[in-house]
PDB file of C-alpha atoms in Angstrom:
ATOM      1  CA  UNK A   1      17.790  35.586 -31.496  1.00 47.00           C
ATOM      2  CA  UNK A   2      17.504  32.559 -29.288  1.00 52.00           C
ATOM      3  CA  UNK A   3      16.236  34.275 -26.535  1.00 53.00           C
ATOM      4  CA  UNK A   4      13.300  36.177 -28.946  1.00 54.00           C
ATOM      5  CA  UNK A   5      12.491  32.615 -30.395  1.00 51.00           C
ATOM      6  CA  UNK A   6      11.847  31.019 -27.041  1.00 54.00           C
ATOM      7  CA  UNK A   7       9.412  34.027 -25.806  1.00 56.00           C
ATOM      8  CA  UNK A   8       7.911  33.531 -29.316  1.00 56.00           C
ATOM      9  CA  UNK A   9       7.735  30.051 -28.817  1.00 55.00           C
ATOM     10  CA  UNK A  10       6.421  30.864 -25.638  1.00 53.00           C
ATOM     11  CA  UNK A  11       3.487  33.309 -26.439  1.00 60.00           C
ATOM     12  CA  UNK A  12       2.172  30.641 -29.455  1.00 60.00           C
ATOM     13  CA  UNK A  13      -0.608  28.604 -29.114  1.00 62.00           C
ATOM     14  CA  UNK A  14       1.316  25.399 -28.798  1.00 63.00           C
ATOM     15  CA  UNK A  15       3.205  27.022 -26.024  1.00 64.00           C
ATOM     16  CA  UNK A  16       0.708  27.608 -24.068  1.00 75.00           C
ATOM     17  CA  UNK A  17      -0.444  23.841 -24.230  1.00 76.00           C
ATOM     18  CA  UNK A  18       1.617  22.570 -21.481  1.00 78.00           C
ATOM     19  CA  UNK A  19       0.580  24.960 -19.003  1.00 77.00           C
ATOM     20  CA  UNK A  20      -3.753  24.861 -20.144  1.00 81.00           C
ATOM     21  CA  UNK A  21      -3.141  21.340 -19.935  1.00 81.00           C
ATOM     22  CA  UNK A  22      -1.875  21.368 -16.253  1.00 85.00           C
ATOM     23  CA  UNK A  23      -4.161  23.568 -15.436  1.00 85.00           C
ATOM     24  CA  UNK A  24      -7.406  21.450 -14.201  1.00 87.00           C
ATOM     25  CA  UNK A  25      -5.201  19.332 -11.984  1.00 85.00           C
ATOM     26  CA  UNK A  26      -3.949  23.106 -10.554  1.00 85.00           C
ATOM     27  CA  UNK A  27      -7.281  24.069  -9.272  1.00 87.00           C
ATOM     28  CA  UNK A  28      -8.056  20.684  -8.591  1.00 86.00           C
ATOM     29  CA  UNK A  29      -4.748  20.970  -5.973  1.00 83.00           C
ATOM     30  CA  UNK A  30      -6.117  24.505  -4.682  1.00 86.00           C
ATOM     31  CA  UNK A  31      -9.683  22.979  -4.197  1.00 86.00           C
ATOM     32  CA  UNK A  32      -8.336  20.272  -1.837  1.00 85.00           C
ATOM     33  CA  UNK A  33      -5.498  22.451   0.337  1.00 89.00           C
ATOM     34  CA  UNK A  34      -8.097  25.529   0.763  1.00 91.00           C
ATOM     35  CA  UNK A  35     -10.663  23.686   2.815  1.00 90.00           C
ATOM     36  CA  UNK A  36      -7.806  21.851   4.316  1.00 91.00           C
ATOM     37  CA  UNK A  37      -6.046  24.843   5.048  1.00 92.00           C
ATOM     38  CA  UNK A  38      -8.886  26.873   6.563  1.00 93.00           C
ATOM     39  CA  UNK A  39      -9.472  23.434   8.967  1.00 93.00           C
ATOM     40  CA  UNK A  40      -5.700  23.686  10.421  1.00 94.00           C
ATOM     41  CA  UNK A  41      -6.825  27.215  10.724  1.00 95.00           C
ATOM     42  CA  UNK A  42      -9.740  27.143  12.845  1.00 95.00           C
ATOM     43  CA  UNK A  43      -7.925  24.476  15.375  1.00 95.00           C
ATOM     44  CA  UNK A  44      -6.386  27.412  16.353  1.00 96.00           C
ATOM     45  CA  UNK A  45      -9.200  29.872  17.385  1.00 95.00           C
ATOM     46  CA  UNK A  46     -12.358  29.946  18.952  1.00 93.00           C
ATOM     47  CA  UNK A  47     -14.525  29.569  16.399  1.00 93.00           C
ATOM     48  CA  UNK A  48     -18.142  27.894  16.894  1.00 93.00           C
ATOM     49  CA  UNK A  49     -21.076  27.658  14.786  1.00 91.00           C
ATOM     50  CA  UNK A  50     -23.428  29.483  17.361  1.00 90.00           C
ATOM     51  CA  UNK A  51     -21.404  32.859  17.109  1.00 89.00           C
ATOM     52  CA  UNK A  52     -19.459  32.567  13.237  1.00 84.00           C
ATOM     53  CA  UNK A  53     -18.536  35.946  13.454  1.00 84.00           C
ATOM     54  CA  UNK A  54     -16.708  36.220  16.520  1.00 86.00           C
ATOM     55  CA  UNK A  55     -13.476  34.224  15.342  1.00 90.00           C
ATOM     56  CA  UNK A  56     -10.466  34.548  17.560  1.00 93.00           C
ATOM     57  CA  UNK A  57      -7.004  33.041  17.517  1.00 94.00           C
ATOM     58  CA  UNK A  58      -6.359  31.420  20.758  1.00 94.00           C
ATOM     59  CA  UNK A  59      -2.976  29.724  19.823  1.00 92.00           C
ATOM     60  CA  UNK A  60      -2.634  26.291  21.591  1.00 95.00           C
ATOM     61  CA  UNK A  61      -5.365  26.357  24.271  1.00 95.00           C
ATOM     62  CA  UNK A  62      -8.121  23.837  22.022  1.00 95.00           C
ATOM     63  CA  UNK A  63      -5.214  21.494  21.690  1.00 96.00           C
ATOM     64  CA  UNK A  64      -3.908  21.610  25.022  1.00 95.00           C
ATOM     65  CA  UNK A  65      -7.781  21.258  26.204  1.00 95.00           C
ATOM     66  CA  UNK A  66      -8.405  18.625  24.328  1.00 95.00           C
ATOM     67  CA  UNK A  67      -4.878  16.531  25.199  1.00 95.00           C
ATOM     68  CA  UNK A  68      -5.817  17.104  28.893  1.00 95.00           C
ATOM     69  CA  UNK A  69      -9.562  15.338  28.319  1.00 93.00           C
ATOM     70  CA  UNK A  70      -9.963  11.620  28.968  1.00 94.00           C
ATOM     71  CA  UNK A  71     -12.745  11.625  26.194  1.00 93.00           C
ATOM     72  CA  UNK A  72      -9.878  11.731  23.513  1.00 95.00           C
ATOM     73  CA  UNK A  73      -7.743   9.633  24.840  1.00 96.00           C
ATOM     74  CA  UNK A  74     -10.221   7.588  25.009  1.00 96.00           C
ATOM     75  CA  UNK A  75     -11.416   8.335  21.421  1.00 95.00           C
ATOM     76  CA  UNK A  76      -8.068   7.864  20.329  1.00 96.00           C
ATOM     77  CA  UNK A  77      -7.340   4.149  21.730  1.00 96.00           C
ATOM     78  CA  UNK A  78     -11.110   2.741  20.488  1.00 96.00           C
ATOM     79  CA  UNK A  79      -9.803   3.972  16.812  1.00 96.00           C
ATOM     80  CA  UNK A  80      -6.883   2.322  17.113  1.00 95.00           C
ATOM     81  CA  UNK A  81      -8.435  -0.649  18.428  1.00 96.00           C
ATOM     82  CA  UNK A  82     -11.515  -0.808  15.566  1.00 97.00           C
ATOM     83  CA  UNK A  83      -9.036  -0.577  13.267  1.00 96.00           C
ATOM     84  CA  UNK A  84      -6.157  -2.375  14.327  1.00 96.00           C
ATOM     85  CA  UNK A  85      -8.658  -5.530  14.709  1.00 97.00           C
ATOM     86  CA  UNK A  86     -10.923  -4.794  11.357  1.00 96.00           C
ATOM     87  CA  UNK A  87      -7.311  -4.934   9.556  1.00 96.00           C
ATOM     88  CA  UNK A  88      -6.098  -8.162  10.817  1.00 97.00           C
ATOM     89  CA  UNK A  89      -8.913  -9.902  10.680  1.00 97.00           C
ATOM     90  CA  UNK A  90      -9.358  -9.132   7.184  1.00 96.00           C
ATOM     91  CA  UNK A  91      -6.071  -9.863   6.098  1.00 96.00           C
ATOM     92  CA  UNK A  92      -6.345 -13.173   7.837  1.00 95.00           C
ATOM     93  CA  UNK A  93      -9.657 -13.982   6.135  1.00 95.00           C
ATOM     94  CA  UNK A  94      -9.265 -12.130   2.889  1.00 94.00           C
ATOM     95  CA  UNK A  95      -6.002 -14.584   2.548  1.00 95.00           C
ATOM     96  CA  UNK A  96      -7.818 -17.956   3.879  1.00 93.00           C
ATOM     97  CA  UNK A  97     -10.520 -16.660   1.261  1.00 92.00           C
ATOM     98  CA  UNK A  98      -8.451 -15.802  -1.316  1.00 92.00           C
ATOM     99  CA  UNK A  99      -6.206 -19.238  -1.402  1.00 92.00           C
ATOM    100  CA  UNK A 100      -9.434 -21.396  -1.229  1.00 89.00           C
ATOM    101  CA  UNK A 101     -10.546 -19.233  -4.456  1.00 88.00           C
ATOM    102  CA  UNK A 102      -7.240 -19.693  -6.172  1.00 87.00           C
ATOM    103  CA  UNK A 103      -8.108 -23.624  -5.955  1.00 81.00           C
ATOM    104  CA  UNK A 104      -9.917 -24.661  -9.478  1.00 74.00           C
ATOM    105  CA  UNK A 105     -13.583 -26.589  -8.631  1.00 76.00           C
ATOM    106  CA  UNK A 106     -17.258 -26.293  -9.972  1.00 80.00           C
ATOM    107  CA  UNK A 107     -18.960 -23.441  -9.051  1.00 78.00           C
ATOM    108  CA  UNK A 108     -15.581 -21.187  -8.210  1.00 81.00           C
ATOM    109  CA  UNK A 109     -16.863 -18.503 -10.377  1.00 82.00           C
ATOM    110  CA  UNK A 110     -19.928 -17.977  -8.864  1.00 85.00           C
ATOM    111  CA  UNK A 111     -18.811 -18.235  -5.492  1.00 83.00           C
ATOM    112  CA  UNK A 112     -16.366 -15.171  -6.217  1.00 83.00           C
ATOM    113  CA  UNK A 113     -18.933 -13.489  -7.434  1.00 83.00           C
ATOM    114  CA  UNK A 114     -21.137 -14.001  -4.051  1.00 86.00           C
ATOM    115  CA  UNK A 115     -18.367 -13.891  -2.099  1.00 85.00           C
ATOM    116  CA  UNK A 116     -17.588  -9.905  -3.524  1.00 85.00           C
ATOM    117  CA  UNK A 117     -21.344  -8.798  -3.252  1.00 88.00           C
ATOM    118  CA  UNK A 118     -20.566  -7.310   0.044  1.00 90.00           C
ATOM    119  CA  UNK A 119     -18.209  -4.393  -1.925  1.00 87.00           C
ATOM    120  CA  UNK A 120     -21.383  -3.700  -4.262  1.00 88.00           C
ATOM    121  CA  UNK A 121     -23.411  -2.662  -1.629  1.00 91.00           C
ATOM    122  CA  UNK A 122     -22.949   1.220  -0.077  1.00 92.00           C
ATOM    123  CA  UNK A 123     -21.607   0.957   3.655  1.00 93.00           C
ATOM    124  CA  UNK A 124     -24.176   2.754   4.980  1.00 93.00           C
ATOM    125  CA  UNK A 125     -26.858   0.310   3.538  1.00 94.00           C
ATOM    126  CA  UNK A 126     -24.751  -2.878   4.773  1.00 94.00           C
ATOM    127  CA  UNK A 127     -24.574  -1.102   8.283  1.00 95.00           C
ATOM    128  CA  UNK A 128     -28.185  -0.117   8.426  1.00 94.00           C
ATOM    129  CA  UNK A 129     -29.202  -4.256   7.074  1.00 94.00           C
ATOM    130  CA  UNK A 130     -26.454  -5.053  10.015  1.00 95.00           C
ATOM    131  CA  UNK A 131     -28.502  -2.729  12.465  1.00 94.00           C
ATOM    132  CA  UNK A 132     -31.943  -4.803  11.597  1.00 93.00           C
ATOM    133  CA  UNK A 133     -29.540  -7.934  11.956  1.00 94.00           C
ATOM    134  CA  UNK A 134     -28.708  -7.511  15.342  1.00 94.00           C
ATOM    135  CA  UNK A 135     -31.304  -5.968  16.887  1.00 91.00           C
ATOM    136  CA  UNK A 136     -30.872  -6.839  20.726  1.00 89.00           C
ATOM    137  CA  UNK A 137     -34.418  -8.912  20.579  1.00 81.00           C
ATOM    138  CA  UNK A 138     -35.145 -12.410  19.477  1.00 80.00           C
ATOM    139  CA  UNK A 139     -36.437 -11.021  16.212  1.00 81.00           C
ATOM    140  CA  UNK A 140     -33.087 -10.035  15.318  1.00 86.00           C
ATOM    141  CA  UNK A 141     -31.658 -12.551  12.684  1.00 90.00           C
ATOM    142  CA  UNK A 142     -28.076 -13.535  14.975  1.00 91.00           C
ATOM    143  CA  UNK A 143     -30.442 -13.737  18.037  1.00 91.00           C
ATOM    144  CA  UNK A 144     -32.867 -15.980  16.533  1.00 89.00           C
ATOM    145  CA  UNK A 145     -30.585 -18.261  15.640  1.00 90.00           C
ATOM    146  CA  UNK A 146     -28.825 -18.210  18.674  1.00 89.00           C
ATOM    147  CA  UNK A 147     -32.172 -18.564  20.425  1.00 89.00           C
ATOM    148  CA  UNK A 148     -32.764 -22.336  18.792  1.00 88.00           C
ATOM    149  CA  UNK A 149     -29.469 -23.236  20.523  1.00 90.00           C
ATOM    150  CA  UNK A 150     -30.945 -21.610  23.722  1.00 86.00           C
ATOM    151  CA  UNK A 151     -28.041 -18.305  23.769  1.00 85.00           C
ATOM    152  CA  UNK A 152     -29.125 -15.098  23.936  1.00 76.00           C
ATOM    153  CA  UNK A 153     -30.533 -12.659  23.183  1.00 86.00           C
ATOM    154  CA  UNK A 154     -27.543 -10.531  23.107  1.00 90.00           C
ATOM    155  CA  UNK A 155     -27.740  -6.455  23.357  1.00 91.00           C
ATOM    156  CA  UNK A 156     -24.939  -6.674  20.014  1.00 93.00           C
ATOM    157  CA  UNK A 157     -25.207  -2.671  19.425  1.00 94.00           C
ATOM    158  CA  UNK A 158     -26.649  -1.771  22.670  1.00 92.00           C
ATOM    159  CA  UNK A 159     -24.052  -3.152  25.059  1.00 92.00           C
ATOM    160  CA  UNK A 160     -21.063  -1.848  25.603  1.00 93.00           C
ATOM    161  CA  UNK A 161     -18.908  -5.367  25.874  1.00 93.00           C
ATOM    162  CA  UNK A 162     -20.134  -5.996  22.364  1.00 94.00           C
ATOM    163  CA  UNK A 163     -20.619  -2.831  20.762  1.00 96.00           C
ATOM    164  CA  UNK A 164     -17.122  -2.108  19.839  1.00 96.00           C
ATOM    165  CA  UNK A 165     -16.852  -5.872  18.090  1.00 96.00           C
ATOM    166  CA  UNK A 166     -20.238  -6.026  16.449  1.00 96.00           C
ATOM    167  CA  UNK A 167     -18.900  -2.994  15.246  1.00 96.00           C
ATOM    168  CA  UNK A 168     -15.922  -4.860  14.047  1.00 97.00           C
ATOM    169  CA  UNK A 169     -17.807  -7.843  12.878  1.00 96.00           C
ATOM    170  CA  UNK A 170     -19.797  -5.151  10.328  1.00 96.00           C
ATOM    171  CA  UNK A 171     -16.728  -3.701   9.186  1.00 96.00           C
ATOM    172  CA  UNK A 172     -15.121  -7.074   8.232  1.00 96.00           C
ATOM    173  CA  UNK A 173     -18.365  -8.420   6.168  1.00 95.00           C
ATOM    174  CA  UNK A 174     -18.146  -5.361   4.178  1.00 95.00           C
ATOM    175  CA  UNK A 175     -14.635  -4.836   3.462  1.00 95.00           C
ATOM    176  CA  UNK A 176     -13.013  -8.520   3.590  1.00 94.00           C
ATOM    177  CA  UNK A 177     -13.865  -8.765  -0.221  1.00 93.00           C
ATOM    178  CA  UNK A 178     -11.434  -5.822  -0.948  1.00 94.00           C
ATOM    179  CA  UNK A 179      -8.546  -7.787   0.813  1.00 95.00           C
ATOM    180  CA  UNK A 180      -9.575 -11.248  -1.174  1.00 94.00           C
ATOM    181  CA  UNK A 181      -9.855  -9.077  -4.092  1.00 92.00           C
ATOM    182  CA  UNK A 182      -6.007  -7.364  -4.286  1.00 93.00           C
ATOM    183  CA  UNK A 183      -4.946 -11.068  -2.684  1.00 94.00           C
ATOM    184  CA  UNK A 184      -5.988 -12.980  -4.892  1.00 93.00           C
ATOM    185  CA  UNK A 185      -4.749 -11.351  -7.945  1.00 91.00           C
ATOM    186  CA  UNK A 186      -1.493 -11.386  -6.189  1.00 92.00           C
ATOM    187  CA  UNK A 187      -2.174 -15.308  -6.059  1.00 92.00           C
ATOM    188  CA  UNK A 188      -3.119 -15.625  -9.499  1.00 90.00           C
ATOM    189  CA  UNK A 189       0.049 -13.480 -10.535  1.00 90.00           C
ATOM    190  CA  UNK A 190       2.837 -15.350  -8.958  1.00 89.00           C
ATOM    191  CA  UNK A 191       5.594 -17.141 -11.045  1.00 88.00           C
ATOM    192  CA  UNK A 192       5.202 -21.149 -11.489  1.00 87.00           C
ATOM    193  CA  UNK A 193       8.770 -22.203 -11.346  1.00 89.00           C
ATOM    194  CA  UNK A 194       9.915 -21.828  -7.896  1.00 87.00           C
ATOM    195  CA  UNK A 195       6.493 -23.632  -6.956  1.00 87.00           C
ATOM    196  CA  UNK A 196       7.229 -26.776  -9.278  1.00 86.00           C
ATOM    197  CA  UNK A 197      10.941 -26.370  -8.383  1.00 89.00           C
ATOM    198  CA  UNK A 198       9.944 -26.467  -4.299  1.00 88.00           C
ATOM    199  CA  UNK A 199       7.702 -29.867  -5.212  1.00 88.00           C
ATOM    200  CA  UNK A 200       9.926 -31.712  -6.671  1.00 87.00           C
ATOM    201  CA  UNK A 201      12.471 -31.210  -3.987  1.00 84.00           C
ATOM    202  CA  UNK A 202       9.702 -32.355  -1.704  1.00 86.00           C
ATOM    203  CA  UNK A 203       9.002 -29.594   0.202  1.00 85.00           C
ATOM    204  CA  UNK A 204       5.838 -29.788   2.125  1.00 87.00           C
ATOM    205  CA  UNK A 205       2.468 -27.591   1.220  1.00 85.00           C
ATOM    206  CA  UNK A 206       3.460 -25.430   4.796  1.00 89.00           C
ATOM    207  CA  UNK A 207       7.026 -25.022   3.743  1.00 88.00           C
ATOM    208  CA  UNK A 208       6.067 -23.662   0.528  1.00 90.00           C
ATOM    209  CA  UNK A 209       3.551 -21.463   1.808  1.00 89.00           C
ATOM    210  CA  UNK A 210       5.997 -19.567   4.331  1.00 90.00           C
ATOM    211  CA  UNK A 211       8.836 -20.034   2.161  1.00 89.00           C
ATOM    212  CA  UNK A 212       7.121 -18.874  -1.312  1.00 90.00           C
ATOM    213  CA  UNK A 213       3.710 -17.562  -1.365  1.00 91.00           C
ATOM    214  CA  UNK A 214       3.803 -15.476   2.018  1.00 91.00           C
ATOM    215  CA  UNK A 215       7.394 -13.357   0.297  1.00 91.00           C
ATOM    216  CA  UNK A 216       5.948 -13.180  -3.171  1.00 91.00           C
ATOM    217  CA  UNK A 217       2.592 -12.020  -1.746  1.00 93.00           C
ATOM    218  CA  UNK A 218       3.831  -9.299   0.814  1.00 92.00           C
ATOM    219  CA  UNK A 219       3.390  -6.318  -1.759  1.00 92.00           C
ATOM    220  CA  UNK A 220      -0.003  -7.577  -1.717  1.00 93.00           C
ATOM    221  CA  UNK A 221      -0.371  -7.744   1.653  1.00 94.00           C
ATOM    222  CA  UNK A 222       0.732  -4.442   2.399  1.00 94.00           C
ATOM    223  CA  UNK A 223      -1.124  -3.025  -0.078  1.00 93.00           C
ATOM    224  CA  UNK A 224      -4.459  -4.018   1.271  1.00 95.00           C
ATOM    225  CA  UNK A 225      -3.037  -3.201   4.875  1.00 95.00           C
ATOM    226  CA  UNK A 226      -2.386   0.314   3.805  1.00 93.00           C
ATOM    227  CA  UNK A 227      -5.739   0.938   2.646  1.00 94.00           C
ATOM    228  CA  UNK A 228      -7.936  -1.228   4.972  1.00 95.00           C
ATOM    229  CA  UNK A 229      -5.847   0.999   7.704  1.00 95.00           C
ATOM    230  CA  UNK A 230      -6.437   4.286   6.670  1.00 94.00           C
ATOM    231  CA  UNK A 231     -10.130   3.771   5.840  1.00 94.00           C
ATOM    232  CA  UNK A 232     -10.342   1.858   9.357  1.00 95.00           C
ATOM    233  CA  UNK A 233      -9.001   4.792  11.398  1.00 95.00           C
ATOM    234  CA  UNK A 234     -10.963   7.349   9.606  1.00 92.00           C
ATOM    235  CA  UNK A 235     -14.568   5.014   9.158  1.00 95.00           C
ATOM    236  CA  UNK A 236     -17.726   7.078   9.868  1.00 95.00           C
ATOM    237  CA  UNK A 237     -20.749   6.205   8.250  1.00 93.00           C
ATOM    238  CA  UNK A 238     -20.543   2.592   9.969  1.00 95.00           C
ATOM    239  CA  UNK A 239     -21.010   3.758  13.411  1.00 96.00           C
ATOM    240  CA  UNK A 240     -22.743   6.388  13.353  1.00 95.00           C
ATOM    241  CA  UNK A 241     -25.445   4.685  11.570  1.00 95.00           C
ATOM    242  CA  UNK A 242     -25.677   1.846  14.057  1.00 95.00           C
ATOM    243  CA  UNK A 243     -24.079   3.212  17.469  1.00 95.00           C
ATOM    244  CA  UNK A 244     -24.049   7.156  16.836  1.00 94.00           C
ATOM    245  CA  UNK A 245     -20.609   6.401  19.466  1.00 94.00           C
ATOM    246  CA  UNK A 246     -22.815   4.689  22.143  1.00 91.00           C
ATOM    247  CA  UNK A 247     -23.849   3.151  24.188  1.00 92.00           C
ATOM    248  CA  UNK A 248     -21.918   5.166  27.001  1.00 90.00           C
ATOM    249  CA  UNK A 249     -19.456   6.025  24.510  1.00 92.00           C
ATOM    250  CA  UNK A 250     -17.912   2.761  24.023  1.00 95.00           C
ATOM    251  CA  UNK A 251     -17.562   3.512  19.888  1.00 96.00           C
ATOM    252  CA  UNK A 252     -16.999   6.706  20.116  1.00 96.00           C
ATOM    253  CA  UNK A 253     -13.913   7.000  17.960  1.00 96.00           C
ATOM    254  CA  UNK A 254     -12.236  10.097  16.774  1.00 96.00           C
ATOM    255  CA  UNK A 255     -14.241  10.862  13.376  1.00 95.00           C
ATOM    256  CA  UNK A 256     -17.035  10.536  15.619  1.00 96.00           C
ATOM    257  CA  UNK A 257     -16.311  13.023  18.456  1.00 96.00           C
ATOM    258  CA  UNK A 258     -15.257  15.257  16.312  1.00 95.00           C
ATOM    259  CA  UNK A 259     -18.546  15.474  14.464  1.00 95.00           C
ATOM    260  CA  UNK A 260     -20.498  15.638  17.835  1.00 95.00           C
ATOM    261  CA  UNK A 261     -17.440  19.002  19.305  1.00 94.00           C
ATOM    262  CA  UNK A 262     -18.433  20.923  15.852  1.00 93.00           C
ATOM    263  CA  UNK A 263     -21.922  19.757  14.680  1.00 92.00           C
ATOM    264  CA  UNK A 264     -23.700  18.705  17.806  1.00 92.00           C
ATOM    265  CA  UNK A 265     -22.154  21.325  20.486  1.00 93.00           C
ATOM    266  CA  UNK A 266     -21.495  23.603  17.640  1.00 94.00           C
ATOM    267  CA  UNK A 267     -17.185  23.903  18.841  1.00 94.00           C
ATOM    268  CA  UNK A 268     -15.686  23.732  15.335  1.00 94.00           C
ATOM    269  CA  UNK A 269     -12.198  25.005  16.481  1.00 94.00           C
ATOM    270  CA  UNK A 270     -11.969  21.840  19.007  1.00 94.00           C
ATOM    271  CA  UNK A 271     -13.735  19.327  16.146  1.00 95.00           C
ATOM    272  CA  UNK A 272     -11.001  20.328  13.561  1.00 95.00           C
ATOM    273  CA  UNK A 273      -8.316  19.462  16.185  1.00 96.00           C
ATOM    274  CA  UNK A 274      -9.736  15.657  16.373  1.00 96.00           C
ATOM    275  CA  UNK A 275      -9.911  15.387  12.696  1.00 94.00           C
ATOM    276  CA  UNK A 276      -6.174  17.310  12.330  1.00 95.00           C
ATOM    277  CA  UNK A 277      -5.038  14.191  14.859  1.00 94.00           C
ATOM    278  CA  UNK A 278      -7.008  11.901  12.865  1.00 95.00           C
ATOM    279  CA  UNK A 279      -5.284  13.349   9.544  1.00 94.00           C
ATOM    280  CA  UNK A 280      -1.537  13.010  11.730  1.00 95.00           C
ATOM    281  CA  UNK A 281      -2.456   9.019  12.056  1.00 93.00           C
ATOM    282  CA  UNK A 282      -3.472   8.213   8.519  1.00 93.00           C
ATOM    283  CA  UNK A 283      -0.596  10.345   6.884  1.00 93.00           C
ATOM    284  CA  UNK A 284       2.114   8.971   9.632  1.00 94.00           C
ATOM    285  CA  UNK A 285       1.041   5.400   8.869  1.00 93.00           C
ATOM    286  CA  UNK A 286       0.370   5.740   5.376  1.00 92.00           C
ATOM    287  CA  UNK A 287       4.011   7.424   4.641  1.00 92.00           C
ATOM    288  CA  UNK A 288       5.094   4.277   6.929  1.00 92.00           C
ATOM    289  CA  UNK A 289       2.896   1.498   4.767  1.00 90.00           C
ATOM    290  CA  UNK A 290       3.973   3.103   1.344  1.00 89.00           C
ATOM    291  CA  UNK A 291       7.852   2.710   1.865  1.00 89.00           C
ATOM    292  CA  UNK A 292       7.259  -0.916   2.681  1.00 86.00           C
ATOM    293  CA  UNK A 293       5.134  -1.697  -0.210  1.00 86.00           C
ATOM    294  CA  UNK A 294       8.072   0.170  -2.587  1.00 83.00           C
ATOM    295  CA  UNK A 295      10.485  -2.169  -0.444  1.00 83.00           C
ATOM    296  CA  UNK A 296       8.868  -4.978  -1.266  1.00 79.00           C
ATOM    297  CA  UNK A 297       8.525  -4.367  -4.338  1.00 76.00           C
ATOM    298  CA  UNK A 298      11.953  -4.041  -4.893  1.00 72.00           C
ATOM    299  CA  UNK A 299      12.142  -7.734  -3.665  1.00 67.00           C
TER     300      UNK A 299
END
């Protein structure tokens, strides 16, 4: 009887609930591991764009190419350096930012407001106003201004000592709001007590800040590492609508060489192995990040 009530129970309407209502985040699952799937898949054959029908499986040799080729190892250390520096430098600012906003003075409302109009704006606009910003002629806006003081003009984009950091320098404008954003909620969120406890003891405004608000505020701080990083490593629209990886491929980064192996030169086996390496990174770093945000947490 038990067992003919549960397959009743089962077969009813209400039954059936738990597994309709599951069902949209099902598909949604499938529609996300097919594509990725079929991208692992085609790092292993020969597939190109120019001949779609002629796929073969050629095991190893597009990652064993590509490992042997200076261009990604190359690739692979200007990633890690955009976004390695973007990171830091936006944690470092978002924080200075943040603990200046924290402070209670006339006009703080409206200078958070300014202050997070850079995240309102779509990154490829901001890099295509940054573009017209530094063009490499006096009637760019940077070079003008260095002109009065009698510096420049500076190739920003079109050099390759300064594409990389102008590169950098775009990144951080946009994104720096996000890290003042998370920080200074984490500011705003932090218990009193140990703060009036420290001041009466006389403890010093440095002491306090190592001691106090740096410990309380690392969940924060991770937080907006873990993103910042994973965006960082895996940023496109920024450089390829200033730079396009030039000049002389000193941005060319590994979102970006992979578009130009299997959209420019038509190899889409050997641009899904750049982006599978790119994928490695942000998952390896991201597993990393999210066990020392749960850690500190815990704290």
């Amino acid at each position: 009887m038990t067992g003919h009530a549960s397959r009743t129970r089962a077969n009813s309407p209400q039954g059936r609930l738990p597994y309709l209502l599951t069902l949209p985040a099902l598909l949604a699952l499938i529609g996300i591991l097919y594509p990725f799937v079929l991208g692992v898949y085609y790092t292993f054959t020969n597939y190109t764009l120019t001949e779609p029908g002629d796929i073969r499986l050629v095991g190893l040799a597009n990652y064993t190419e590509i490992f042997k080729s200076v261009d990604f190892w190359r690739a692979f250390e200007l990633t890690f350096v955009f976004a390695a520096s973007a990171v830091m430098i936006e944690l470092a600012l978002g924080l200075g930012v943040a603990l200046l906003l924290k402070a209670a003075f006339p006009g703080v409302r409206i200078l958070r407001s300014v202050l997070l109009s850079p995240m309102m704006i779509p990154p490829i606009v901001s890099a295509l106003m940054w573009k017209v910003i530094l063009l490499p002629t006096n009637q760019g806006v940077l070079n003008h201004i260095l002109g009065l003081v009698r510096i420049g003009p500076i190739a920003w984009l079109g050099d390759s000592s300064t594409a990389l950091a102008s590169l950098i320098l775009i990144d951080v404008w946009i994104y720096s709001p996000f890290a003042v954003l998370i920080l200074l909620a984490g500011l705003q969120s932090m218990p009193r007590e140990p703060f009036e406890a420290a001041r009466v003891d006389g403890a010093s405004g440095w002491f306090m800040f190592r001691k106090l608000t740096l410990p309380l505020l690392t969940p924060g701080i991770v937080l907006v590492t873990l993103f910042r990083l994973i965006d960082s490593l895996k940023v496109f629209d920024i450089i390829y609508a200033t730079t396009k990886g030039g000049p002389a491929g000193a941005t060319m980064t590994l979102h970006i060489q992979s578009y130009f192996e299997a959209i420019r030169w038509f190899r889409m086996g050997r641009g899904m192995v750049y982006l599978f390496v790119l994928w490695l990174l942000c998952f390896v770093f991201s597993k990393a990040l999210s066990g020392l945000w749960k850690k500190a947490l815990v704290r």
